[in-house]
Tab-separated table of C-alpha atoms and ligand atoms in Angstrom:
chain	number	residue	atom	x	y	z
A	1	MET	CA	0.000	0.000	0.000
A	2	GLU	CA	1.171	3.497	-0.841
A	3	CYS	CA	0.008	6.657	0.906
A	4	PHE	CA	0.983	10.124	2.045
A	5	LEU	CA	1.023	10.686	5.793
A	6	ASN	CA	1.790	14.153	7.093
A	7	ASN	CA	3.469	14.981	3.764
A	8	THR	CA	5.702	11.888	3.752
A	9	LYS	CA	5.402	9.193	1.105
A	10	VAL	CA	4.916	5.892	2.910
A	11	PHE	CA	4.854	2.377	1.492
A	12	ILE	CA	3.487	-0.288	3.802
A	13	ASP	CA	4.586	-3.730	2.674
A	14	GLU	CA	3.329	-7.137	3.769
A	15	ASN	CA	6.699	-8.348	5.000
A	16	TYR	CA	10.450	-7.825	5.133
A	17	GLU	CA	11.054	-9.480	1.779
A	18	GLU	CA	8.703	-7.136	-0.079
A	19	LEU	CA	10.191	-4.136	1.715
A	20	SER	CA	13.691	-5.250	0.665
A	21	LEU	CA	12.726	-5.730	-2.988
A	22	ARG	CA	11.066	-2.322	-3.096
A	23	SER	CA	14.022	-0.493	-1.551
A	24	ALA	CA	16.523	-2.234	-3.845
A	25	GLN	CA	14.404	-1.205	-6.824
A	26	ILE	CA	14.387	2.432	-5.699
A	27	ILE	CA	18.191	2.365	-5.347
A	28	LYS	CA	18.564	0.657	-8.748
A	29	ASN	CA	16.317	3.292	-10.365
A	30	GLN	CA	18.477	6.042	-8.890
A	31	VAL	CA	21.710	4.446	-10.167
A	32	ASP	CA	20.157	3.810	-13.606
A	33	ALA	CA	19.071	7.448	-13.864
A	34	VAL	CA	22.335	8.931	-12.536
A	35	PRO	CA	25.207	6.461	-12.964
A	36	GLY	CA	27.629	8.639	-10.955
A	37	THR	CA	25.143	8.948	-8.135
A	38	VAL	CA	26.397	9.624	-4.598
A	39	LEU	CA	24.686	7.130	-2.294
A	40	GLY	CA	24.513	7.548	1.459
A	41	LEU	CA	24.566	4.001	2.833
A	42	ALA	CA	23.378	2.530	6.104
A	43	THR	CA	24.116	-0.669	7.983
A	44	GLY	CA	22.079	-2.746	10.428
A	45	SER	CA	20.002	-5.871	9.985
A	46	THR	CA	17.231	-4.023	8.130
A	47	LEU	CA	19.481	-3.293	5.148
A	48	ILE	CA	20.690	-6.855	4.606
A	49	GLY	CA	17.737	-7.870	2.404
A	50	THR	CA	18.139	-4.724	0.288
A	51	TYR	CA	21.841	-5.391	-0.274
A	52	ASP	CA	21.130	-9.072	-1.067
A	53	GLU	CA	18.683	-7.970	-3.747
A	54	LEU	CA	21.090	-5.369	-5.178
A	55	VAL	CA	23.762	-8.092	-5.415
A	56	ARG	CA	21.259	-10.351	-7.187
A	57	LEU	CA	20.311	-7.559	-9.613
A	58	HIS	CA	23.971	-6.827	-10.288
A	59	LYS	CA	24.765	-10.484	-10.978
A	60	ALA	CA	21.805	-10.589	-13.376
A	61	GLY	CA	23.377	-7.634	-15.227
A	62	GLU	CA	20.610	-5.274	-14.150
A	63	VAL	CA	22.542	-2.680	-12.196
A	64	ASP	CA	25.980	-1.166	-12.714
A	65	PHE	CA	27.840	0.402	-9.784
A	66	SER	CA	31.010	1.273	-11.728
A	67	LYS	CA	30.499	5.027	-11.401
A	68	VAL	CA	28.677	5.071	-8.066
A	69	VAL	CA	30.224	6.855	-5.084
A	70	SER	CA	29.164	5.886	-1.561
A	71	PHE	CA	29.449	7.373	1.894
A	72	ASN	CA	28.396	5.317	4.893
A	73	LEU	CA	26.523	7.077	7.644
A	74	ASP	CA	28.477	5.881	10.610
A	75	GLU	CA	30.962	3.496	12.180
A	76	TYR	CA	31.842	2.343	15.671
A	77	PHE	CA	34.935	4.053	17.100
A	78	PRO	CA	37.395	2.669	17.784
A	79	ILE	CA	37.074	-0.768	16.254
A	80	LYS	CA	39.450	-2.770	14.062
A	81	LYS	CA	38.267	-2.752	10.469
A	82	SER	CA	38.896	-6.499	10.427
A	83	ASP	CA	36.500	-7.008	13.375
A	84	ASN	CA	33.442	-8.834	12.085
A	85	GLN	CA	31.223	-6.257	13.836
A	86	SER	CA	32.781	-3.207	12.166
A	87	TYR	CA	30.624	-1.524	9.535
A	88	TYR	CA	33.658	-1.717	7.241
A	89	TYR	CA	33.420	-5.512	7.485
A	90	TYR	CA	29.619	-5.450	7.114
A	91	MET	CA	29.716	-3.392	3.898
A	92	LYS	CA	32.276	-5.661	2.261
A	93	LYS	CA	30.401	-8.765	3.333
A	94	HIS	CA	26.939	-7.652	2.244
A	95	LEU	CA	27.611	-5.401	-0.758
A	96	PHE	CA	31.052	-4.190	-1.806
A	97	ASN	CA	32.633	-7.624	-2.365
A	98	HIS	CA	29.814	-8.662	-4.685
A	99	VAL	CA	29.207	-5.665	-6.967
A	100	ASN	CA	31.415	-3.584	-9.266
A	101	ILE	CA	31.675	-0.489	-7.065
A	102	LEU	CA	35.287	0.777	-7.050
A	103	ALA	CA	36.990	0.538	-3.659
A	104	GLU	CA	38.279	4.106	-4.037
A	105	ASN	CA	34.693	5.323	-4.472
A	106	THR	CA	33.499	3.851	-1.170
A	107	HIS	CA	33.838	5.801	2.061
A	108	ILE	CA	33.276	4.836	5.696
A	109	PRO	CA	34.462	6.841	8.722
A	110	ASP	CA	37.908	5.494	9.649
A	111	SER	CA	37.455	3.478	12.822
A	112	GLU	CA	41.235	3.194	13.269
A	113	ALA	CA	42.023	6.924	12.891
A	114	ALA	CA	44.447	8.367	15.455
A	115	ASP	CA	42.281	11.432	16.013
A	116	TYR	CA	38.509	11.126	15.803
A	117	GLU	CA	37.920	14.871	15.600
A	118	ALA	CA	40.195	15.188	12.584
A	119	GLU	CA	38.486	12.157	11.028
A	120	CYS	CA	35.029	13.717	11.486
A	121	ALA	CA	36.163	16.961	9.833
A	122	ALA	CA	37.893	15.135	6.966
A	123	TYR	CA	34.863	12.909	6.357
A	124	GLU	CA	32.532	15.879	6.227
A	125	GLU	CA	34.850	17.676	3.779
A	126	LYS	CA	34.934	14.650	1.480
A	127	ILE	CA	31.134	14.530	1.344
A	128	THR	CA	30.986	18.247	0.577
A	129	ALA	CA	33.668	17.887	-2.130
A	130	HIS	CA	31.429	15.311	-3.839
A	131	GLY	CA	28.522	17.762	-3.800
A	132	GLY	CA	26.623	16.027	-0.998
A	133	ILE	CA	24.429	12.938	-1.093
A	134	ASP	CA	21.955	12.247	-3.923
A	135	LEU	CA	20.059	9.411	-2.229
A	136	GLN	CA	20.454	8.814	1.495
A	137	ILE	CA	19.406	5.378	2.760
A	138	LEU	CA	18.461	5.204	6.433
A	139	GLY	CA	17.508	2.554	8.938
A	140	ILE	CA	16.096	3.705	12.258
A	141	GLY	CA	16.967	2.837	15.838
A	142	ASN	CA	14.285	1.675	18.261
A	143	ASN	CA	14.879	5.036	19.959
A	144	GLY	CA	14.432	6.997	16.716
A	145	HIS	CA	18.131	7.460	15.957
A	146	ILE	CA	19.306	7.872	12.367
A	147	GLY	CA	22.928	7.029	11.652
A	148	PHE	CA	24.222	7.289	15.192
A	149	ASN	CA	22.500	10.620	15.842
A	150	GLU	CA	21.223	9.675	19.267
A	151	PRO	CA	18.348	11.311	21.181
A	152	GLY	CA	19.591	14.439	22.957
A	153	ASP	CA	19.122	18.145	23.545
A	154	ALA	CA	19.983	19.288	20.028
A	155	PHE	CA	20.179	18.155	16.442
A	156	ILE	CA	23.922	18.130	15.724
A	157	SER	CA	24.740	19.409	12.222
A	158	GLN	CA	28.293	18.206	11.731
A	159	ALA	CA	29.874	14.766	11.635
A	160	HIS	CA	30.697	13.966	15.246
A	161	TYR	CA	32.021	11.491	17.778
A	162	VAL	CA	29.155	10.221	19.888
A	163	LYS	CA	28.620	8.264	23.059
A	164	LEU	CA	26.068	5.597	22.224
A	165	ASP	CA	22.765	5.549	24.039
A	166	GLU	CA	22.297	2.746	26.591
A	167	SER	CA	19.313	1.525	24.559
A	168	THR	CA	21.440	1.390	21.384
A	169	ILE	CA	24.155	-0.609	23.136
A	170	LYS	CA	21.493	-3.003	24.376
A	171	ALA	CA	19.816	-3.294	20.951
A	172	ASN	CA	23.125	-3.859	19.151
A	173	SER	CA	24.398	-6.348	21.744
A	174	ARG	CA	22.476	-9.050	19.857
A	175	PHE	CA	25.328	-9.061	17.332
A	176	PHE	CA	28.066	-9.434	19.984
A	177	ASP	CA	28.924	-12.197	22.467
A	178	ASN	CA	27.815	-9.948	25.308
A	179	GLU	CA	26.821	-6.361	26.026
A	180	ASN	CA	30.292	-5.423	27.309
A	181	ASP	CA	31.768	-6.125	23.885
A	182	VAL	CA	29.605	-3.492	22.149
A	183	PRO	CA	31.684	-0.366	21.401
A	184	LYS	CA	30.494	2.569	23.511
A	185	HIS	CA	31.282	5.252	20.938
A	186	ALA	CA	30.951	5.898	17.232
A	187	ILE	CA	31.479	8.452	14.490
A	188	THR	CA	28.367	9.543	12.637
A	189	VAL	CA	27.524	12.070	9.965
A	190	GLY	CA	25.383	14.844	11.375
A	191	MET	CA	21.972	16.123	10.413
A	192	ARG	CA	23.361	18.519	7.818
A	193	THR	CA	24.584	15.675	5.596
A	194	ILE	CA	21.287	13.842	5.979
A	195	MET	CA	19.010	16.859	5.560
A	196	THR	CA	20.883	18.225	2.520
A	197	ALA	CA	20.593	14.878	0.692
A	198	LYS	CA	18.431	15.332	-2.399
A	199	LYS	CA	16.315	12.281	-1.556
A	200	ILE	CA	15.953	10.152	1.559
A	201	LEU	CA	14.769	6.543	1.800
A	202	LEU	CA	14.095	5.230	5.309
A	203	LEU	CA	13.410	1.557	6.006
A	204	ALA	CA	11.809	0.047	9.080
A	205	SER	CA	10.943	-3.554	9.790
A	206	GLY	CA	9.376	-5.181	12.805
A	207	GLU	CA	7.256	-4.354	15.816
A	208	LYS	CA	10.173	-2.787	17.738
A	209	LYS	CA	10.263	0.084	15.237
A	210	ALA	CA	6.523	0.885	15.386
A	211	GLU	CA	6.720	3.634	18.020
A	212	ALA	CA	9.768	5.277	16.408
A	213	ILE	CA	8.033	5.272	13.009
A	214	PHE	CA	4.863	6.759	14.458
A	215	GLN	CA	6.849	9.522	16.205
A	216	THR	CA	8.936	10.138	13.076
A	217	ILE	CA	5.852	10.812	10.982
A	218	HIS	CA	3.297	12.212	13.419
A	219	GLY	CA	5.260	13.280	16.501
A	220	ALA	CA	6.711	16.644	17.464
A	221	ILE	CA	9.932	17.593	15.700
A	222	THR	CA	12.377	17.152	18.533
A	223	PRO	CA	15.990	15.996	19.024
A	224	ARG	CA	14.536	13.478	21.531
A	225	VAL	CA	13.371	11.599	18.401
A	226	PRO	CA	16.148	12.371	15.918
A	227	ALA	CA	14.279	11.000	12.869
A	228	SER	CA	11.436	13.478	13.464
A	229	ILE	CA	13.576	16.137	11.728
A	230	LEU	CA	12.786	14.316	8.466
A	231	GLN	CA	9.352	16.004	8.558
A	232	LEU	CA	11.219	19.107	7.362
A	233	HIS	CA	12.780	17.384	4.328
A	234	PRO	CA	10.938	17.778	1.005
A	235	ASN	CA	11.684	14.329	-0.468
A	236	VAL	CA	11.426	11.486	2.035
A	237	THR	CA	10.118	8.005	1.289
A	238	ILE	CA	9.523	5.580	4.135
A	239	ILE	CA	9.100	1.857	3.536
A	240	ALA	CA	7.747	-0.027	6.527
A	241	ASP	CA	6.499	-3.554	6.860
A	242	LYS	CA	3.134	-4.170	8.539
A	243	GLU	CA	4.661	-4.588	12.002
A	244	ALA	CA	6.672	-1.359	11.855
A	245	ALA	CA	3.615	0.479	10.442
A	246	ARG	CA	1.270	-0.922	13.105
A	247	LEU	CA	0.571	2.440	14.783
A	248	LEU	CA	0.153	4.406	11.564
A	249	LEU	CA	-3.251	3.288	10.291
B	1	LIG	C1	22.468	0.886	14.045
B	1	LIG	C2	22.951	1.857	12.940
B	1	LIG	C3	21.823	2.614	12.322
B	1	LIG	C4	20.710	1.647	12.005
B	1	LIG	C5	20.127	1.105	13.287
B	1	LIG	C6	19.036	0.075	13.077
B	1	LIG	O1	22.734	1.275	15.339
B	1	LIG	N1	23.947	2.785	13.376
B	1	LIG	O2	22.273	3.309	11.172
B	1	LIG	O3	19.696	2.294	11.306
B	1	LIG	O4	21.118	0.582	14.111
B	1	LIG	O5	19.541	-1.209	13.008
B	1	LIG	P1	18.711	-2.506	12.659
B	1	LIG	O6	18.382	-2.374	11.206
B	1	LIG	O7	19.641	-3.643	12.939
B	1	LIG	O8	17.502	-2.479	13.514
C-alpha cells in the first residue's frame, strides 16, 4: 500500500522481503538514472535484504555500480576494520565484495584513525567535495536514531564522535557475544549531511520500530526523536512492513 502521511510518502509492505525488494528497486532506479550517483549508505540488519537484492540484480546484469560513489553514515569508534562487527566488514560482506563499485569510491568513517575529531572533519569535507548525497538510505533505531544521531538536547549538524545511548548498546548487543563487547562510541555524519541529501529513503521492519516510526511521521519535531527532523525534508520516502507500520493506520 502506498500513501501520504503528514506529507511523507509511505509504502506499507506485507513483509520484510517485499520491503527489501522495493528499496533495492528504488536504489537501482536512482543508479540507472544517474550512474555517478552519490549514495549515502546505512548498515544494520534491516538493510541486509536490500543489499542481497542489489547483489542479485547486479549479478543478473541489471545494475551497474562502476560510477557510483558511496558514503556510509556511521561506524563504531574505535574498532578494528577487520572485526566482524565493524561496519567496514559489514559493507564488504553484504555489498562491496559482490558488486562492481570501485573501492576508491566507497567511504566509511575510519574506525582506526588516530584522532577522531580530525576524522570527522575530513569525512565531512569529502562529502561536501562530492557535492553532498543524492540518495540517502536510512535505517532507524528503536529510539528513533538515524545514523548514530542519538536522542539528545539538540540536532547536531556536523559529523561527530558520539557516546552511544544505553538503549542502542542493548539493541546492538544481539550481534556481539555480550553487552560489554559493544563499542560505547561511534562516528556519525550529522543532520546537515542527511538533511541536505536530495532524496531520503528510510526503512523500518518489525514491531520494535513501530513507536519510532509513528513519532517520526506524526510526533513533534524534537531531538529526543532524531528521525522526526525528516518532517522538514521535502523528499522522504519511508518503507515499513506491517509490524513497523502498526501504529500508523
Ligand atoms: C544501528 C545503525 C543505524 C541503524 C540502526 C538500526 O545502530 N547505526 O544506522 O539504522 O542501528 O539497526 P537494525 O536495522 O539492525 O535495527
